[in-house]
Amino acid sequence: MTTVLTGRELRKSFGRTQALRGANVSVSGGEILAVMGPSGSGKSTLLHCLGGVLRPDSGEVAFGEVRLDRLADRERSRLRRTSFGFVFQFGQLVPELPVLENIALPLLLEGRARRAALAEAAEWAARLGLDGLWDRLPAELSGGQVQLAAIARALVARPRVVFADEPTGALDSVAADEVMELLVDTVRDHDAAMIIVTHEPRVAAFADRTLIVRDGLDVQPVGAR
Ligand code: ADP
Ligand code: MG
């Protein structure tokens, strides 16, 4: 397996709060890494630094040959759009846009022709069981359906790395398992890597490996299988 993304000695403070104090992490193509740890331990900050949403105060983030921590904001956002996919706890779809357009958004932002983008979005919607819901607004969907649409949107541009922050946090356990199965299968099918932050052991059980974060530091990976 080839390493796709590596974070080395990552540090990040917010005022006097040291959210990351030298965390190390790497993920390979086709690998699903769970990140666990107590609330406030720096999981989201770690994910945001790795995903190029936040710039670490020090340390390196390497995406292949590209040093993410050194990229200018503009290039970093571009790389995020083309190579990364994000899924958050509450889906965060655009409330004014119907499901299909929400899913197509990353392609539309990349300048893909509208018709082609919507056709591709429709394929992802079908794959994730959202047929017949294209025209609905996010407010007209169940929590599980919102998460499925958010996953479709995260995957539509065929990212190399998917970042998921408590993606099932708002779901009951049946919906959570369904969402996880789809997410994991699709990520593996595309040989992408995924880093998934969760405090739920049943979610972490879907991963190949679990990294525990405590007080902004990674501690020994557990649960390799
Ligand atoms: P987790 O995701 O593990 O719950 P976070 O990474 O969100 O933890 O937060 C780690 C620490 O950094 C916490 O003490 C949190 O309050 C603080 N923190 C995170 N983001 C910010 C921010 N934007 N401004 C100030 N403090 C923050
Ligand atoms: Mg968090």
GROMACS .gro file of C-alpha atoms and ligand atoms in nm:
model
  253
    1MET     CA    1   0.000   0.000   0.000
    2THR     CA    2   0.124   0.349  -0.083
    3THR     CA    3   0.099   0.628   0.168
    4VAL     CA    4  -0.137   0.894   0.040
    5LEU     CA    5  -0.136   1.145   0.322
    6THR     CA    6   0.099   1.202   0.612
    7GLY     CA    7   0.093   1.445   0.904
    8ARG     CA    8   0.417   1.482   1.102
    9GLU     CA    9   0.458   1.648   1.441
   10LEU     CA   10   0.150   1.859   1.393
   11ARG     CA   11   0.097   2.143   1.637
   12LYS     CA   12  -0.193   2.383   1.645
   13SER     CA   13  -0.303   2.625   1.915
   14PHE     CA   14  -0.612   2.840   1.951
   15GLY     CA   15  -0.506   3.119   2.184
   16ARG     CA   16  -0.373   2.940   2.490
   17THR     CA   17  -0.538   2.609   2.402
   18GLN     CA   18  -0.295   2.363   2.251
   19ALA     CA   19  -0.530   2.155   2.038
   20LEU     CA   20  -0.247   1.956   1.873
   21ARG     CA   21   0.085   1.898   2.045
   22GLY     CA   22   0.285   1.697   1.793
   23ALA     CA   23   0.046   1.448   1.636
   24ASN     CA   24   0.163   1.198   1.374
   25VAL     CA   25  -0.062   1.016   1.134
   26SER     CA   26  -0.056   0.863   0.789
   27VAL     CA   27  -0.302   0.685   0.568
   28SER     CA   28  -0.260   0.467   0.259
   29GLY     CA   29  -0.466   0.421  -0.058
   30GLY     CA   30  -0.764   0.195   0.010
   31GLU     CA   31  -0.717   0.230   0.385
   32ILE     CA   32  -0.979   0.341   0.633
   33LEU     CA   33  -0.840   0.497   0.947
   34ALA     CA   34  -1.059   0.572   1.248
   35VAL     CA   35  -0.954   0.850   1.485
   36MET     CA   36  -1.093   0.819   1.834
   37GLY     CA   37  -1.039   0.999   2.162
   38PRO     CA   38  -1.220   1.200   2.427
   39SER     CA   39  -1.411   1.516   2.344
   40GLY     CA   40  -1.172   1.811   2.311
   41SER     CA   41  -0.870   1.589   2.247
   42GLY     CA   42  -0.797   1.747   1.909
   43LYS     CA   43  -0.963   1.503   1.668
   44SER     CA   44  -1.140   1.765   1.458
   45THR     CA   45  -0.837   1.993   1.460
   46LEU     CA   46  -0.625   1.702   1.337
   47LEU     CA   47  -0.873   1.627   1.060
   48HIS     CA   48  -0.887   1.993   0.957
   49CYS     CA   49  -0.508   2.022   0.945
   50LEU     CA   50  -0.478   1.704   0.740
   51GLY     CA   51  -0.756   1.815   0.507
   52GLY     CA   52  -0.604   2.156   0.444
   53VAL     CA   53  -0.891   2.337   0.612
   54LEU     CA   54  -0.658   2.469   0.884
   55ARG     CA   55  -0.288   2.539   0.857
   56PRO     CA   56  -0.089   2.384   1.142
   57ASP     CA   57   0.136   2.617   1.344
   58SER     CA   58   0.419   2.375   1.280
   59GLY     CA   59   0.472   2.028   1.142
   60GLU     CA   60   0.420   1.890   0.794
   61VAL     CA   61   0.124   1.767   0.596
   62ALA     CA   62   0.230   1.577   0.285
   63PHE     CA   63  -0.017   1.471   0.018
   64GLY     CA   64   0.208   1.267  -0.210
   65GLU     CA   65   0.477   1.513  -0.315
   66VAL     CA   66   0.270   1.815  -0.219
   67ARG     CA   67   0.337   1.990   0.110
   68LEU     CA   68  -0.009   2.106   0.206
   69ASP     CA   69   0.114   2.313   0.498
   70ARG     CA   70   0.323   2.524   0.259
   71LEU     CA   71   0.064   2.581  -0.012
   72ALA     CA   72  -0.092   2.923  -0.058
   73ASP     CA   73  -0.458   2.941   0.044
   74ARG     CA   74  -0.575   2.946  -0.314
   75GLU     CA   75  -0.392   2.628  -0.414
   76ARG     CA   76  -0.494   2.463  -0.091
   77SER     CA   77  -0.863   2.524  -0.160
   78ARG     CA   78  -0.821   2.403  -0.512
   79LEU     CA   79  -0.655   2.084  -0.397
   80ARG     CA   80  -0.931   2.037  -0.139
   81ARG     CA   81  -1.192   2.062  -0.413
   82THR     CA   82  -1.021   1.829  -0.657
   83SER     CA   83  -0.861   1.567  -0.434
   84PHE     CA   84  -1.043   1.564  -0.102
   85GLY     CA   85  -1.400   1.493   0.007
   86PHE     CA   86  -1.554   1.601   0.337
   87VAL     CA   87  -1.846   1.459   0.534
   88PHE     CA   88  -1.953   1.629   0.856
   89GLN     CA   89  -2.187   1.537   1.140
   90PHE     CA   90  -2.493   1.716   1.006
   91GLY     CA   91  -2.441   1.679   0.634
   92GLN     CA   92  -2.420   2.054   0.580
   93LEU     CA   93  -2.599   2.056   0.249
   94VAL     CA   94  -2.688   2.391   0.094
   95PRO     CA   95  -3.045   2.440   0.221
   96GLU     CA   96  -3.171   2.627  -0.088
   97LEU     CA   97  -3.055   2.365  -0.337
   98PRO     CA   98  -3.233   2.041  -0.426
   99VAL     CA   99  -3.054   1.715  -0.347
  100LEU     CA  100  -2.923   1.655  -0.698
  101GLU     CA  101  -2.765   2.000  -0.722
  102ASN     CA  102  -2.613   1.963  -0.378
  103ILE     CA  103  -2.447   1.642  -0.490
  104ALA     CA  104  -2.330   1.801  -0.817
  105LEU     CA  105  -2.186   2.107  -0.642
  106PRO     CA  106  -1.817   2.003  -0.637
  107LEU     CA  107  -1.832   1.935  -1.013
  108LEU     CA  108  -2.013   2.262  -1.084
  109LEU     CA  109  -1.753   2.452  -0.880
  110GLU     CA  110  -1.484   2.286  -1.089
  111GLY     CA  111  -1.651   2.429  -1.398
  112ARG     CA  112  -1.804   2.106  -1.529
  113ALA     CA  113  -2.096   2.161  -1.769
  114ARG     CA  114  -2.423   2.161  -1.579
  115ARG     CA  115  -2.584   1.876  -1.769
  116ALA     CA  116  -2.282   1.647  -1.729
  117ALA     CA  117  -2.245   1.737  -1.362
  118LEU     CA  118  -2.609   1.660  -1.289
  119ALA     CA  119  -2.588   1.331  -1.479
  120GLU     CA  120  -2.290   1.225  -1.271
  121ALA     CA  121  -2.464   1.337  -0.953
  122ALA     CA  122  -2.763   1.125  -1.052
  123GLU     CA  123  -2.541   0.816  -1.075
  124TRP     CA  124  -2.410   0.878  -0.723
  125ALA     CA  125  -2.760   0.942  -0.595
  126ALA     CA  126  -2.868   0.607  -0.736
  127ARG     CA  127  -2.568   0.430  -0.588
  128LEU     CA  128  -2.652   0.566  -0.245
  129GLY     CA  129  -3.023   0.485  -0.267
  130LEU     CA  130  -3.147   0.839  -0.317
  131ASP     CA  131  -3.346   0.772  -0.632
  132GLY     CA  132  -3.669   0.967  -0.644
  133LEU     CA  133  -3.540   1.230  -0.401
  134TRP     CA  134  -3.352   1.448  -0.651
  135ASP     CA  135  -3.586   1.743  -0.630
  136ARG     CA  136  -3.624   1.748  -0.255
  137LEU     CA  137  -3.469   2.021  -0.047
  138PRO     CA  138  -3.244   1.909   0.241
  139ALA     CA  139  -3.516   2.008   0.492
  140GLU     CA  140  -3.744   1.751   0.328
  141LEU     CA  141  -3.506   1.460   0.392
  142SER     CA  142  -3.450   1.237   0.695
  143GLY     CA  143  -3.121   1.268   0.884
  144GLY     CA  144  -2.996   0.948   0.723
  145GLN     CA  145  -3.089   1.070   0.375
  146VAL     CA  146  -2.907   1.398   0.437
  147GLN     CA  147  -2.594   1.203   0.534
  148LEU     CA  148  -2.623   0.985   0.222
  149ALA     CA  149  -2.651   1.296   0.006
  150ALA     CA  150  -2.351   1.448   0.186
  151ILE     CA  151  -2.155   1.131   0.116
  152ALA     CA  152  -2.254   1.139  -0.251
  153ARG     CA  153  -2.136   1.500  -0.266
  154ALA     CA  154  -1.809   1.409  -0.095
  155LEU     CA  155  -1.744   1.132  -0.347
  156VAL     CA  156  -1.872   1.279  -0.673
  157ALA     CA  157  -1.538   1.436  -0.767
  158ARG     CA  158  -1.361   1.103  -0.697
  159PRO     CA  159  -1.140   1.227  -0.415
  160ARG     CA  160  -0.818   1.054  -0.315
  161VAL     CA  161  -0.891   1.113   0.052
  162VAL     CA  162  -1.225   1.134   0.229
  163PHE     CA  163  -1.237   1.314   0.564
  164ALA     CA  164  -1.536   1.231   0.782
  165ASP     CA  165  -1.597   1.401   1.118
  166GLU     CA  166  -1.854   1.213   1.327
  167PRO     CA  167  -2.053   1.135   1.009
  168THR     CA  168  -2.304   0.921   1.196
  169GLY     CA  169  -2.326   1.136   1.508
  170ALA     CA  170  -2.678   1.252   1.427
  171LEU     CA  171  -2.813   0.909   1.329
  172ASP     CA  172  -2.965   0.614   1.512
  173SER     CA  173  -2.758   0.296   1.508
  174VAL     CA  174  -2.946   0.130   1.221
  175ALA     CA  175  -2.908   0.434   0.995
  176ALA     CA  176  -2.549   0.473   1.116
  177ASP     CA  177  -2.457   0.120   1.010
  178GLU     CA  178  -2.621   0.171   0.673
  179VAL     CA  179  -2.438   0.497   0.613
  180MET     CA  180  -2.107   0.345   0.724
  181GLU     CA  181  -2.143   0.042   0.498
  182LEU     CA  182  -2.209   0.260   0.196
  183LEU     CA  183  -1.933   0.502   0.282
  184VAL     CA  184  -1.673   0.231   0.344
  185ASP     CA  185  -1.768   0.024   0.038
  186THR     CA  186  -1.761   0.322  -0.195
  187VAL     CA  187  -1.431   0.450  -0.061
  188ARG     CA  188  -1.273   0.106  -0.099
  189ASP     CA  189  -1.420   0.057  -0.448
  190HIS     CA  190  -1.243   0.373  -0.558
  191ASP     CA  191  -0.919   0.292  -0.379
  192ALA     CA  192  -0.948   0.620  -0.194
  193ALA     CA  193  -0.832   0.661   0.166
  194MET     CA  194  -1.060   0.769   0.447
  195ILE     CA  195  -0.997   0.926   0.785
  196ILE     CA  196  -1.302   0.905   1.002
  197VAL     CA  197  -1.333   1.077   1.340
  198THR     CA  198  -1.575   0.906   1.572
  199HIS     CA  199  -1.633   0.836   1.939
  200GLU     CA  200  -1.848   0.534   1.858
  201PRO     CA  201  -1.671   0.196   1.873
  202ARG     CA  202  -1.926   0.048   1.633
  203VAL     CA  203  -1.824   0.305   1.372
  204ALA     CA  204  -1.453   0.251   1.436
  205ALA     CA  205  -1.513  -0.122   1.382
  206PHE     CA  206  -1.555  -0.048   1.011
  207ALA     CA  207  -1.199   0.084   0.989
  208ASP     CA  208  -0.878  -0.105   0.913
  209ARG     CA  209  -0.694   0.075   1.189
  210THR     CA  210  -0.774   0.304   1.480
  211LEU     CA  211  -0.564   0.594   1.602
  212ILE     CA  212  -0.631   0.723   1.951
  213VAL     CA  213  -0.578   1.094   2.013
  214ARG     CA  214  -0.535   1.223   2.366
  215ASP     CA  215  -0.449   1.582   2.461
  216GLY     CA  216  -0.349   1.667   2.106
  217LEU     CA  217  -0.110   1.374   2.074
  218ASP     CA  218  -0.152   1.051   1.886
  219VAL     CA  219  -0.105   0.747   2.103
  220GLN     CA  220  -0.046   0.392   1.985
  221PRO     CA  221  -0.276   0.276   1.705
  222VAL     CA  222  -0.499  -0.004   1.825
  223GLY     CA  223  -0.735  -0.254   1.670
  224ALA     CA  224  -0.543  -0.322   1.350
  225ARG     CA  225  -0.698  -0.607   1.161
  226ADP     P1  226  -1.239   1.711   1.937
  226ADP     O1  227  -1.278   1.712   1.794
  226ADP     O2  228  -1.151   1.596   1.975
  226ADP     O3  229  -1.356   1.720   2.029
  226ADP     P2  230  -1.123   1.969   1.878
  226ADP     O4  231  -1.015   1.943   1.782
  226ADP     O5  232  -1.250   2.023   1.825
  226ADP     O6  233  -1.149   1.839   1.968
  226ADP     O7  234  -1.071   2.073   1.988
  226ADP     C1  235  -0.948   2.057   2.058
  226ADP     C2  236  -0.931   2.175   2.153
  226ADP     O8  237  -0.915   2.294   2.079
  226ADP     C3  238  -1.050   2.199   2.243
  226ADP     O9  239  -1.002   2.243   2.367
  226ADP     C4  240  -1.127   2.306   2.171
  226ADP    O10  241  -1.203   2.380   2.261
  226ADP     C5  242  -1.017   2.388   2.107
  226ADP     N1  243  -1.061   2.449   1.980
  226ADP     C6  244  -1.092   2.383   1.867
  226ADP     N2  245  -1.124   2.470   1.767
  226ADP     C7  246  -1.115   2.594   1.822
  226ADP     C8  247  -1.135   2.725   1.772
  226ADP     N3  248  -1.171   2.749   1.645
  226ADP     N4  249  -1.116   2.828   1.856
  226ADP     C9  250  -1.077   2.809   1.984
  226ADP     N5  251  -1.055   2.687   2.038
  226ADP    C10  252  -1.074   2.580   1.958
  227MG      MG  253  -1.468   1.717   1.701
   0.00000   0.00000   0.00000
